[in-house]
Amino acid sequence: QVQLVESGGGSVQAGGSLKLSCEVSRVIYSPNCMAWFRQTPGKEREGVARIYVASGTSYYADSVQGRFTISQDDAKTTVYLQMGRLKPEDTAMYFCAAKVSAGWCSLNAADFGAWGQGTQVTVSS
């Protein structure tokens, strides 16, 4: 199973930027795609962005389109989420996730079998 460790969260004022990192340890199987999700207390986990590991093709939720960028390093061992023009409503725990199985990769949390521990992002107005 894939192991994931997030870092880079913190507190920032509205309009600012943060960059999250997710280190991927491929224990047995390499992921098909990687994604970032976020969650606030009492709400369901929300898909933010995903990237196919082989092609680098990315997709974003409407709420972050044009403000966030998902990317990976050349070795495909770290996935990033560059967040810009942050808003208070972006405040959440952010999770990195991996989908090992082949095929279509959506932003449905149920499709992802490996998760990191999360990193908190707080945006103040």
Tab-separated table of C-alpha atoms in Angstrom, residues 42-108:
chain	number	residue	atom	x	y	z
A	42	GLY	CA	-19.202	18.430	10.298
A	43	LYS	CA	-18.823	18.384	6.518
A	44	GLU	CA	-17.946	15.713	3.997
A	45	ARG	CA	-14.489	15.519	2.506
A	46	GLU	CA	-14.344	17.696	-0.631
A	47	GLY	CA	-12.164	16.937	-3.643
A	48	VAL	CA	-9.964	19.889	-4.595
A	49	ALA	CA	-7.631	18.707	-7.361
A	50	ARG	CA	-6.285	15.521	-8.878
A	51	ILE	CA	-3.437	14.557	-11.191
A	52	TYR	CA	-2.757	11.439	-13.218
A	53	VAL	CA	0.746	10.342	-12.217
A	54	ALA	CA	1.810	9.009	-15.626
A	55	SER	CA	0.612	11.911	-17.797
A	56	GLY	CA	0.476	14.809	-15.351
A	57	THR	CA	-3.046	15.661	-16.500
A	58	SER	CA	-4.837	17.638	-13.807
A	59	TYR	CA	-8.399	18.546	-12.901
A	60	TYR	CA	-9.784	21.040	-10.391
A	61	ALA	CA	-12.954	21.622	-8.459
A	62	ASP	CA	-14.795	24.751	-9.560
A	63	SER	CA	-14.205	26.321	-6.142
A	64	VAL	CA	-10.419	26.416	-6.673
A	65	GLN	CA	-10.092	26.584	-10.470
A	66	GLY	CA	-7.625	29.310	-11.418
A	67	ARG	CA	-6.318	29.720	-7.863
A	68	PHE	CA	-4.797	26.303	-7.042
A	69	THR	CA	-2.293	24.212	-8.999
A	70	ILE	CA	-1.527	20.542	-8.459
A	71	SER	CA	1.839	19.270	-9.650
A	72	GLN	CA	4.419	16.558	-9.050
A	73	ASP	CA	8.187	16.372	-9.096
A	74	ASP	CA	10.092	14.618	-11.885
A	75	ALA	CA	10.661	11.539	-9.744
A	76	LYS	CA	6.910	11.353	-9.033
A	77	THR	CA	7.642	10.961	-5.338
A	78	THR	CA	6.146	14.270	-4.204
A	79	VAL	CA	2.842	15.903	-5.109
A	80	TYR	CA	2.278	19.591	-4.501
A	81	LEU	CA	-0.709	21.869	-4.126
A	82	GLN	CA	0.140	25.514	-4.763
A	83	MET	CA	-2.672	27.608	-3.341
A	84	GLY	CA	-3.050	31.264	-4.266
A	85	ARG	CA	-5.559	34.073	-3.666
A	86	LEU	CA	-6.654	32.189	-0.576
A	87	LYS	CA	-10.049	32.912	0.934
A	88	PRO	CA	-11.378	32.305	4.451
A	89	GLU	CA	-13.609	29.586	3.004
A	90	ASP	CA	-10.466	27.661	1.996
A	91	THR	CA	-9.835	27.037	5.695
A	92	ALA	CA	-9.834	23.263	6.222
A	93	MET	CA	-7.766	20.197	6.946
A	94	TYR	CA	-6.145	19.223	3.662
A	95	PHE	CA	-5.483	15.577	2.837
A	96	CYS	CA	-3.381	13.940	0.175
A	97	ALA	CA	-4.816	10.756	-1.345
A	98	ALA	CA	-3.708	8.066	-3.761
A	99	LYS	CA	-5.675	5.820	-6.089
A	100	VAL	CA	-3.768	2.709	-7.102
A	101	SER	CA	-6.317	1.022	-9.376
A	102	ALA	CA	-6.280	1.818	-13.096
A	103	GLY	CA	-8.955	3.717	-14.950
A	104	TRP	CA	-10.859	6.958	-14.539
A	105	CYS	CA	-9.865	9.100	-11.587
A	106	SER	CA	-12.557	11.365	-10.185
A	107	LEU	CA	-12.654	13.537	-7.083
A	108	ASN	CA	-14.779	11.013	-5.224
